[in-house]
Amino acid sequence: MTITDVAEAIGKVIVILAFPPFLLGVIARTKARVAGRDGPPLLQPYYDLVKLVAKDSVLSRTTTWVFLAGPAVALVAALVAAALVPIGSGRALWAFDGDFIALAYVLGLARYFTMAAALDTGSSFEGMGAAREATFACLAEPAFILGLLVLARATGSLSLSGFLGPAIVHVWSVGAASLVLVAAGLLLVLLAENSRIPVDDPNTHLELTMIHEVMILDHGGPLLGVILYGSSIKLFVFASLLVRIVIPLDHPAWLVWATFLAGLVAVAVVIGVIESAMARLRMPYVPALLLSGCLFCALALVLLVR
Amino acid sequence: MIGCWGAVVVLTASALAALAAGRHGRAPSVIAAAGAVIAAGLALPSAIGSLAGAAPVELAVAWAPPIDELRIGIDPLSAFFIVPLVLLGAICGIYGAVYLDDQRTRRWLAVPACFYNLLVAAMLLVLISRDAIGFIVAWEVMTLTSYFLVAFDHTQPEVRRAGWVYLIASHLGVACVLSSFLLLGDGGFGFADIYAHPLGGASAVVAAVLALVGFGVKAGIVPLHVWLPEAHAAAPSHVSALMSGVMIKLGIYGILRTITFVGPAVPWGPILLGLGVVGALVGISLALYQRDIKRALAYSSVENIGIVLIGLGVGLWAAANGYPAIAALGLCGGLFHIWNHVIMKGLMFLGAGSLLHGAGTRDLDQMGGLVKRMPRTSALVILGTVAISALPPLNGFASEWLIYLGLTRGGIDAGPGSGLLLLFAVAAMATVGVLAVMCFVRIVGMALLGRARSDAAAQAHESGKGLVGPMAVLAVAAIAMPFLLPVLVGALAPVIEQLTGARFEAGIASDALGPLAILGIVLWVAIIVAFVAIRRLVRRRQVADTWGCGYLAPTPRMQYSGASFAEGIHRLLPRLLRARIVAQPSTELFPSPKDMQADRQDPFTRAAYEPLLDRGARRFGQLRWVQQGLLHLYILYVVLAVVVVIAIVSIRDYWVLP
């Protein structure tokens, strides 16, 4: 391991830890601009996090240790997931055969404890949110896995760093149609997994219509801060996957990094535009949207393998 | 080998001693539990020796004609199943002695203690039998003893019904197994004879299909699984744990044994893979909406058997098609999942028993808030659900991980057709994974979290050391397994070589498990650090009611129930797999109380078996005049039957054959 490798790894850790909340700022700013407002500063999510962590907490008397385990596991899982995804240039911080399965299951662990923490409050609203989260996850997961399997079959690798390494440049030249479908499918998964419109509305004011926000209704102060930070990292993870698929640049490193970060911001802008342009779907229509994501990825697989 | 035989003797002797030990008092339970523990100590060394590479041993015991001699022996395949059998048998034996203790004044506890040890002995005999006759006899004893255990609470009609369903299903299964052995035993009924005279062509296929059906009933392969939810829910919890943990795996043992008999004449890989995908999806879908915690766990066993079959299927397919690395991953994954499922399903059923003991109900919607009342049991159950949802860093994920790697590698390396199917199997397994998370979060959420949903739950009491201790042992195993697996891969080598006949590269599987052990350590350390840090962050806190969105007088009944939690996904299931819900519509302006009934009976029973068996019963009813209850009439039937048989044989011998 050379000095440059170490420096790059440290750089990646810093990006993983520091950059994700910025994406939330970009989304908020985009939505404000489209609506004709100035919007909050781009760094507002950082101020929010500092403010939240400094607050006192109010805990429900129904809750137990499970309630605290929810945010803890969600944050750890998001960080581990970020270490498995190749960001910037080159490989991920930690790459091994089958890491894409580990990624899906580590996020599953986070989902388990987030839902358990919601149910720990005994509130019917939070139970409702957990049930919706679980139901929609059941439809988003096959799309996510199928999308990654397309990359596996196309590149002959079992690792995310192999999927999104130099091999993908060649895949764009022979199987572009599949990759376009996968990118579309993964964008839908990104919107669903990160509770964005049209699946979920993070800014809605009515508990009955929420999914993710209603699950964390009772988490306030530092706990809410941890959850927000963790979910921004999760958004970063999914956006990184999407960017590395869509921008198959390999070298030079500075250009790759520049396009990568620009790409992340672009994904955030796209999310902001989608959120401004359309309303949240009615709950009964969400499964159809997610199933279309599955179908995109399944079709991509058939196109690739045939 | 002597150890295993000694274990059978000890188990039988302790069963009889328990029966003789008197009607009241703790003695019968203690004798039986001690017998189970001693048997484990006797049988383990020889089983471990066989897995470590000792040569297979066979013994012959003289027996009355027409059997002449019974052969017993141990080879890696049976040793692989003996290890979990005797260990879980001892753990559940100890648990059972305490579990039933509160019924001491009302029931004669020597009976369940006796049948429990006989059941363990019968299962051990199934595994060490080396001829078809001994195997069938032991198999039948296993079925009957477990029937008596399932029917322990026989005063309840649904328990009698469950026992009845179990008995019928098992005997239909055993009929198929028997016919299969009749075909296989063309050159003699000893396993050695069967190996020496392998079947070929159509009769091999027929024998394989019969064995698959017969053993599939025991293993709970969809659609032959219908007895599982009934019997597992009805049986005392330590018996459910043993049945779900080990007995259904003996169905898998039977299938694997048949594979070694029949060999590659049958395309085992695709068959098992297909059955596995269907079983996993159907099992977890049905587990999602059960109200009875033990029924949900039983359906989860159906799912896990499916996952085992997926692993074995991809491994056998790869071995037959010349992909040794994929075969190693798939077979290791499938076999390890058997061990892992023993641990986690044992933990879950013992946990369900502890909850039943503390809160007095199996109904998820009558529990709630038990984390506070039963903290130790609850923590162990939560750990068990994380393991059985196959989430890292626990053991369920480790074996599924190997299966995933095998499937994906196969999907990448194979040609277009099979490659596509294997990759879709990966997606199916991922879907099963999220559904399992939903299923077990629901169980934890309804049973343990929130507020108590009934008075009984509000008064629940923690179980004593005798119940929590055995669970804790299994929990430690669930935590340790992911780190032990890279070492244990070597123990699978003789089993896999026996199955495929080819050399097994242990390095591939243990290399694949390396990153998983690191992931496990990272997750454990990081989660513990984060949890401690978060507890520090919320040091300054007030305690208040749960936020009711403005509503000020919430009651525990307003919590999300198990039915409402599963409602969204239930709607998305195929019509066949849904519960049948009959609800009165509410149309008036000021609604009056309404009835709603949900029939959660197994859809296969409801849609296929019951109508079929009802029709059969009606048809056979028309033959009732045959039964007149007169002795001389029955003697006439016997004479007629003998005459007909003699006539057939003479016709064949004198006119047809020459």
Short mmCIF file of N, CA and C in Angstrom, two decimals, chain B residues 115-226:
data_model
loop_
_atom_site.label_atom_id
_atom_site.label_comp_id
_atom_site.label_asym_id
_atom_site.label_seq_id
_atom_site.Cartn_x
_atom_site.Cartn_y
_atom_site.Cartn_z
N PHE B 115 -41.71 -40.35 25.69
CA PHE B 115 -41.82 -40.26 24.23
C PHE B 115 -40.75 -39.35 23.65
N TYR B 116 -40.37 -38.31 24.41
CA TYR B 116 -39.34 -37.41 23.91
C TYR B 116 -38.03 -38.18 23.69
N ASN B 117 -37.62 -38.96 24.70
CA ASN B 117 -36.36 -39.68 24.55
C ASN B 117 -36.47 -40.77 23.48
N LEU B 118 -37.66 -41.40 23.40
CA LEU B 118 -37.83 -42.39 22.33
C LEU B 118 -37.73 -41.72 20.96
N LEU B 119 -38.27 -40.50 20.86
CA LEU B 119 -38.20 -39.78 19.59
C LEU B 119 -36.74 -39.52 19.20
N VAL B 120 -35.95 -39.04 20.17
CA VAL B 120 -34.54 -38.78 19.87
C VAL B 120 -33.85 -40.09 19.47
N ALA B 121 -34.17 -41.17 20.21
CA ALA B 121 -33.56 -42.46 19.88
C ALA B 121 -33.95 -42.90 18.48
N ALA B 122 -35.23 -42.73 18.13
CA ALA B 122 -35.69 -43.16 16.81
C ALA B 122 -35.00 -42.36 15.71
N MET B 123 -34.84 -41.06 15.94
CA MET B 123 -34.19 -40.25 14.92
C MET B 123 -32.73 -40.68 14.76
N LEU B 124 -32.10 -41.00 15.90
CA LEU B 124 -30.71 -41.47 15.82
C LEU B 124 -30.65 -42.79 15.05
N LEU B 125 -31.63 -43.66 15.29
CA LEU B 125 -31.68 -44.93 14.58
C LEU B 125 -31.88 -44.72 13.09
N VAL B 126 -32.76 -43.77 12.73
CA VAL B 126 -32.96 -43.47 11.31
C VAL B 126 -31.61 -43.15 10.68
N LEU B 127 -30.80 -42.36 11.42
CA LEU B 127 -29.55 -41.90 10.84
C LEU B 127 -28.49 -42.99 10.78
N ILE B 128 -28.53 -43.95 11.73
CA ILE B 128 -27.47 -44.96 11.70
C ILE B 128 -27.91 -46.26 11.04
N SER B 129 -29.19 -46.37 10.64
CA SER B 129 -29.63 -47.59 9.97
C SER B 129 -28.89 -47.75 8.64
N ARG B 130 -28.48 -48.96 8.38
CA ARG B 130 -27.80 -49.23 7.13
C ARG B 130 -28.54 -50.26 6.28
N ASP B 131 -29.82 -50.48 6.60
CA ASP B 131 -30.63 -51.25 5.67
C ASP B 131 -32.04 -50.70 5.68
N ALA B 132 -32.76 -50.98 4.59
CA ALA B 132 -34.04 -50.33 4.38
C ALA B 132 -35.04 -50.71 5.45
N ILE B 133 -34.98 -51.97 5.94
CA ILE B 133 -35.99 -52.40 6.89
C ILE B 133 -35.82 -51.67 8.22
N GLY B 134 -34.59 -51.66 8.73
CA GLY B 134 -34.34 -50.92 9.97
C GLY B 134 -34.69 -49.45 9.81
N PHE B 135 -34.37 -48.91 8.64
CA PHE B 135 -34.66 -47.49 8.38
C PHE B 135 -36.15 -47.22 8.47
N ILE B 136 -36.94 -48.06 7.79
CA ILE B 136 -38.39 -47.83 7.77
C ILE B 136 -38.97 -47.99 9.18
N VAL B 137 -38.50 -49.00 9.91
CA VAL B 137 -39.02 -49.21 11.27
C VAL B 137 -38.70 -47.99 12.14
N ALA B 138 -37.45 -47.54 12.09
CA ALA B 138 -37.07 -46.38 12.90
C ALA B 138 -37.86 -45.15 12.47
N TRP B 139 -38.06 -45.01 11.18
CA TRP B 139 -38.80 -43.85 10.63
C TRP B 139 -40.22 -43.84 11.19
N GLU B 140 -40.81 -45.04 11.24
CA GLU B 140 -42.18 -45.16 11.72
C GLU B 140 -42.25 -44.88 13.23
N VAL B 141 -41.26 -45.39 13.97
CA VAL B 141 -41.23 -45.10 15.41
C VAL B 141 -41.10 -43.60 15.64
N MET B 142 -40.27 -42.96 14.81
CA MET B 142 -40.10 -41.50 14.92
C MET B 142 -41.43 -40.80 14.70
N THR B 143 -42.17 -41.23 13.68
CA THR B 143 -43.46 -40.60 13.39
C THR B 143 -44.44 -40.79 14.54
N LEU B 144 -44.50 -42.03 15.06
CA LEU B 144 -45.49 -42.31 16.10
C LEU B 144 -45.15 -41.59 17.41
N THR B 145 -43.88 -41.65 17.83
CA THR B 145 -43.54 -40.97 19.08
C THR B 145 -43.79 -39.48 18.96
N SER B 146 -43.45 -38.90 17.81
CA SER B 146 -43.68 -37.46 17.69
C SER B 146 -45.17 -37.18 17.63
N TYR B 147 -45.97 -38.12 17.10
CA TYR B 147 -47.42 -37.91 17.11
C TYR B 147 -47.92 -37.80 18.54
N PHE B 148 -47.44 -38.69 19.41
CA PHE B 148 -47.92 -38.64 20.79
C PHE B 148 -47.49 -37.35 21.48
N LEU B 149 -46.33 -36.83 21.09
CA LEU B 149 -45.90 -35.56 21.67
C LEU B 149 -46.72 -34.40 21.13
N VAL B 150 -47.01 -34.44 19.82
CA VAL B 150 -47.84 -33.37 19.24
C VAL B 150 -49.19 -33.34 19.93
N ALA B 151 -49.74 -34.53 20.22
CA ALA B 151 -51.07 -34.62 20.79
C ALA B 151 -51.05 -34.51 22.31
N PHE B 152 -50.00 -33.91 22.89
CA PHE B 152 -49.88 -33.85 24.34
C PHE B 152 -51.09 -33.14 24.98
N ASP B 153 -51.50 -32.02 24.39
CA ASP B 153 -52.66 -31.29 24.93
C ASP B 153 -53.93 -31.81 24.28
N HIS B 154 -54.17 -33.12 24.39
CA HIS B 154 -55.21 -33.72 23.56
C HIS B 154 -56.62 -33.34 23.98
N THR B 155 -56.75 -32.58 25.08
CA THR B 155 -58.11 -32.19 25.45
C THR B 155 -58.63 -31.09 24.53
N GLN B 156 -57.72 -30.40 23.82
CA GLN B 156 -58.19 -29.34 22.92
C GLN B 156 -58.45 -29.93 21.54
N PRO B 157 -59.63 -29.63 20.97
CA PRO B 157 -59.98 -30.22 19.68
C PRO B 157 -58.98 -29.87 18.58
N GLU B 158 -58.44 -28.62 18.58
CA GLU B 158 -57.55 -28.27 17.46
C GLU B 158 -56.23 -29.04 17.55
N VAL B 159 -55.85 -29.41 18.79
CA VAL B 159 -54.64 -30.22 18.94
C VAL B 159 -54.88 -31.63 18.39
N ARG B 160 -56.08 -32.18 18.68
CA ARG B 160 -56.39 -33.51 18.14
C ARG B 160 -56.39 -33.48 16.63
N ARG B 161 -56.96 -32.38 16.08
CA ARG B 161 -57.00 -32.25 14.63
C ARG B 161 -55.57 -32.17 14.05
N ALA B 162 -54.72 -31.37 14.74
CA ALA B 162 -53.35 -31.23 14.26
C ALA B 162 -52.64 -32.58 14.26
N GLY B 163 -52.83 -33.35 15.35
CA GLY B 163 -52.21 -34.66 15.42
C GLY B 163 -52.71 -35.57 14.31
N TRP B 164 -53.98 -35.50 14.03
CA TRP B 164 -54.61 -36.32 12.99
C TRP B 164 -54.02 -35.99 11.63
N VAL B 165 -53.95 -34.67 11.33
CA VAL B 165 -53.37 -34.24 10.04
C VAL B 165 -51.94 -34.74 9.93
N TYR B 166 -51.20 -34.61 11.03
CA TYR B 166 -49.80 -35.02 11.02
C TYR B 166 -49.68 -36.52 10.75
N LEU B 167 -50.54 -37.29 11.43
CA LEU B 167 -50.45 -38.74 11.29
C LEU B 167 -50.77 -39.17 9.85
N ILE B 168 -51.82 -38.58 9.28
CA ILE B 168 -52.20 -38.97 7.92
C ILE B 168 -51.09 -38.59 6.94
N ALA B 169 -50.62 -37.32 7.04
CA ALA B 169 -49.59 -36.87 6.11
C ALA B 169 -48.35 -37.75 6.22
N SER B 170 -47.95 -38.05 7.45
CA SER B 170 -46.74 -38.85 7.64
C SER B 170 -46.90 -40.23 7.03
N HIS B 171 -48.09 -40.81 7.17
CA HIS B 171 -48.23 -42.16 6.66
C HIS B 171 -48.34 -42.21 5.16
N LEU B 172 -48.95 -41.18 4.56
CA LEU B 172 -48.90 -41.11 3.10
C LEU B 172 -47.44 -41.01 2.67
N GLY B 173 -46.66 -40.23 3.42
CA GLY B 173 -45.25 -40.09 3.09
C GLY B 173 -44.52 -41.40 3.23
N VAL B 174 -44.77 -42.11 4.33
CA VAL B 174 -44.02 -43.33 4.57
C VAL B 174 -44.39 -44.40 3.53
N ALA B 175 -45.62 -44.35 3.03
CA ALA B 175 -45.99 -45.29 1.97
C ALA B 175 -45.11 -45.06 0.75
N CYS B 176 -44.88 -43.79 0.42
CA CYS B 176 -44.04 -43.48 -0.74
C CYS B 176 -42.60 -43.93 -0.48
N VAL B 177 -42.10 -43.68 0.73
CA VAL B 177 -40.72 -44.07 1.04
C VAL B 177 -40.57 -45.57 0.92
N LEU B 178 -41.59 -46.29 1.45
CA LEU B 178 -41.54 -47.75 1.41
C LEU B 178 -41.51 -48.25 -0.03
N SER B 179 -42.38 -47.69 -0.89
CA SER B 179 -42.39 -48.14 -2.28
C SER B 179 -41.07 -47.84 -2.95
N SER B 180 -40.51 -46.68 -2.61
CA SER B 180 -39.23 -46.33 -3.20
C SER B 180 -38.16 -47.36 -2.82
N PHE B 181 -38.16 -47.77 -1.53
CA PHE B 181 -37.17 -48.75 -1.10
C PHE B 181 -37.42 -50.10 -1.76
N LEU B 182 -38.71 -50.44 -1.99
CA LEU B 182 -39.00 -51.71 -2.66
C LEU B 182 -38.37 -51.74 -4.04
N LEU B 183 -38.43 -50.58 -4.73
CA LEU B 183 -37.80 -50.51 -6.05
C LEU B 183 -36.28 -50.57 -5.93
N LEU B 184 -35.75 -49.76 -4.98
CA LEU B 184 -34.30 -49.66 -4.86
C LEU B 184 -33.69 -50.98 -4.39
N GLY B 185 -34.46 -51.72 -3.55
CA GLY B 185 -33.90 -52.91 -2.93
C GLY B 185 -33.99 -54.14 -3.81
N ASP B 186 -33.86 -53.94 -5.09
CA ASP B 186 -33.96 -55.04 -6.03
C ASP B 186 -32.93 -56.14 -5.72
N GLY B 187 -31.73 -55.69 -5.31
CA GLY B 187 -30.68 -56.67 -5.05
C GLY B 187 -30.44 -56.88 -3.58
N GLY B 188 -31.41 -56.58 -2.74
CA GLY B 188 -31.21 -56.72 -1.29
C GLY B 188 -31.47 -55.40 -0.62
N PHE B 189 -31.90 -55.47 0.66
CA PHE B 189 -32.34 -54.25 1.31
C PHE B 189 -31.25 -53.54 2.09
N GLY B 190 -30.08 -54.13 2.24
CA GLY B 190 -28.99 -53.41 2.89
C GLY B 190 -28.55 -52.24 2.01
N PHE B 191 -28.12 -51.14 2.65
CA PHE B 191 -27.66 -50.00 1.85
C PHE B 191 -26.49 -50.42 0.97
N ALA B 192 -25.64 -51.32 1.51
CA ALA B 192 -24.49 -51.77 0.72
C ALA B 192 -24.96 -52.48 -0.54
N ASP B 193 -26.06 -53.28 -0.41
CA ASP B 193 -26.60 -53.96 -1.59
C ASP B 193 -27.14 -52.96 -2.60
N ILE B 194 -27.81 -51.91 -2.05
CA ILE B 194 -28.38 -50.91 -2.96
C ILE B 194 -27.26 -50.18 -3.71
N TYR B 195 -26.18 -49.87 -2.98
CA TYR B 195 -25.05 -49.22 -3.66
C TYR B 195 -24.45 -50.16 -4.70
N ALA B 196 -24.45 -51.48 -4.38
CA ALA B 196 -23.82 -52.43 -5.29
C ALA B 196 -24.66 -52.68 -6.54
N HIS B 197 -26.00 -52.53 -6.44
CA HIS B 197 -26.86 -52.75 -7.61
C HIS B 197 -27.62 -51.47 -7.92
N PRO B 198 -26.96 -50.47 -8.48
CA PRO B 198 -27.65 -49.22 -8.75
C PRO B 198 -28.73 -49.43 -9.82
N LEU B 199 -29.87 -48.74 -9.61
CA LEU B 199 -30.96 -48.82 -10.58
C LEU B 199 -30.61 -47.98 -11.79
N GLY B 200 -31.21 -48.30 -12.90
CA GLY B 200 -31.02 -47.46 -14.07
C GLY B 200 -32.35 -47.18 -14.71
N GLY B 201 -32.36 -46.23 -15.62
CA GLY B 201 -33.52 -45.97 -16.46
C GLY B 201 -34.75 -45.54 -15.70
N ALA B 202 -35.91 -46.02 -16.18
CA ALA B 202 -37.18 -45.50 -15.69
C ALA B 202 -37.39 -45.84 -14.22
N SER B 203 -36.98 -47.05 -13.78
CA SER B 203 -37.26 -47.40 -12.39
C SER B 203 -36.47 -46.50 -11.44
N ALA B 204 -35.28 -46.04 -11.85
CA ALA B 204 -34.53 -45.10 -11.02
C ALA B 204 -35.33 -43.81 -10.86
N VAL B 205 -35.91 -43.34 -11.96
CA VAL B 205 -36.67 -42.10 -11.90
C VAL B 205 -37.89 -42.27 -11.00
N VAL B 206 -38.58 -43.41 -11.14
CA VAL B 206 -39.77 -43.64 -10.31
C VAL B 206 -39.37 -43.69 -8.84
N ALA B 207 -38.29 -44.42 -8.54
CA ALA B 207 -37.85 -44.52 -7.14
C ALA B 207 -37.49 -43.14 -6.61
N ALA B 208 -36.83 -42.33 -7.44
CA ALA B 208 -36.42 -41.00 -7.00
C ALA B 208 -37.64 -40.13 -6.72
N VAL B 209 -38.64 -40.20 -7.62
CA VAL B 209 -39.83 -39.36 -7.42
C VAL B 209 -40.56 -39.79 -6.16
N LEU B 210 -40.69 -41.12 -5.96
CA LEU B 210 -41.37 -41.61 -4.76
C LEU B 210 -40.63 -41.14 -3.50
N ALA B 211 -39.30 -41.25 -3.51
CA ALA B 211 -38.53 -40.82 -2.35
C ALA B 211 -38.69 -39.32 -2.13
N LEU B 212 -38.69 -38.56 -3.23
CA LEU B 212 -38.82 -37.11 -3.11
C LEU B 212 -40.16 -36.75 -2.47
N VAL B 213 -41.23 -37.45 -2.88
CA VAL B 213 -42.54 -37.17 -2.28
C VAL B 213 -42.55 -37.61 -0.82
N GLY B 214 -42.07 -38.83 -0.58
CA GLY B 214 -42.14 -39.37 0.78
C GLY B 214 -41.32 -38.57 1.76
N PHE B 215 -40.08 -38.29 1.40
CA PHE B 215 -39.24 -37.50 2.30
C PHE B 215 -39.65 -36.03 2.27
N GLY B 216 -40.22 -35.60 1.12
CA GLY B 216 -40.66 -34.21 1.02
C GLY B 216 -41.76 -33.89 2.01
N VAL B 217 -42.62 -34.88 2.30
CA VAL B 217 -43.67 -34.66 3.31
C VAL B 217 -43.01 -34.33 4.64
N LYS B 218 -42.00 -35.12 5.01
CA LYS B 218 -41.34 -34.90 6.30
C LYS B 218 -40.60 -33.56 6.30
N ALA B 219 -39.95 -33.25 5.17
CA ALA B 219 -39.14 -32.03 5.13
C ALA B 219 -40.00 -30.78 5.03
N GLY B 220 -41.25 -30.93 4.60
CA GLY B 220 -42.09 -29.75 4.44
C GLY B 220 -41.83 -29.02 3.14
N ILE B 221 -41.67 -29.79 2.05
CA ILE B 221 -41.52 -29.18 0.74
C ILE B 221 -42.91 -28.81 0.23
N VAL B 222 -43.06 -27.56 -0.21
CA VAL B 222 -44.35 -27.12 -0.75
C VAL B 222 -44.64 -27.94 -1.99
N PRO B 223 -45.82 -28.49 -2.20
CA PRO B 223 -47.07 -28.34 -1.44
C PRO B 223 -47.33 -29.47 -0.44
N LEU B 224 -46.29 -30.11 0.07
CA LEU B 224 -46.51 -31.23 1.00
C LEU B 224 -46.32 -30.79 2.44
N HIS B 225 -46.32 -29.47 2.66
CA HIS B 225 -45.94 -28.93 3.98
C HIS B 225 -47.11 -28.79 4.93
N VAL B 226 -48.33 -29.16 4.52
CA VAL B 226 -49.53 -28.69 5.24
C VAL B 226 -49.59 -29.15 6.70
#
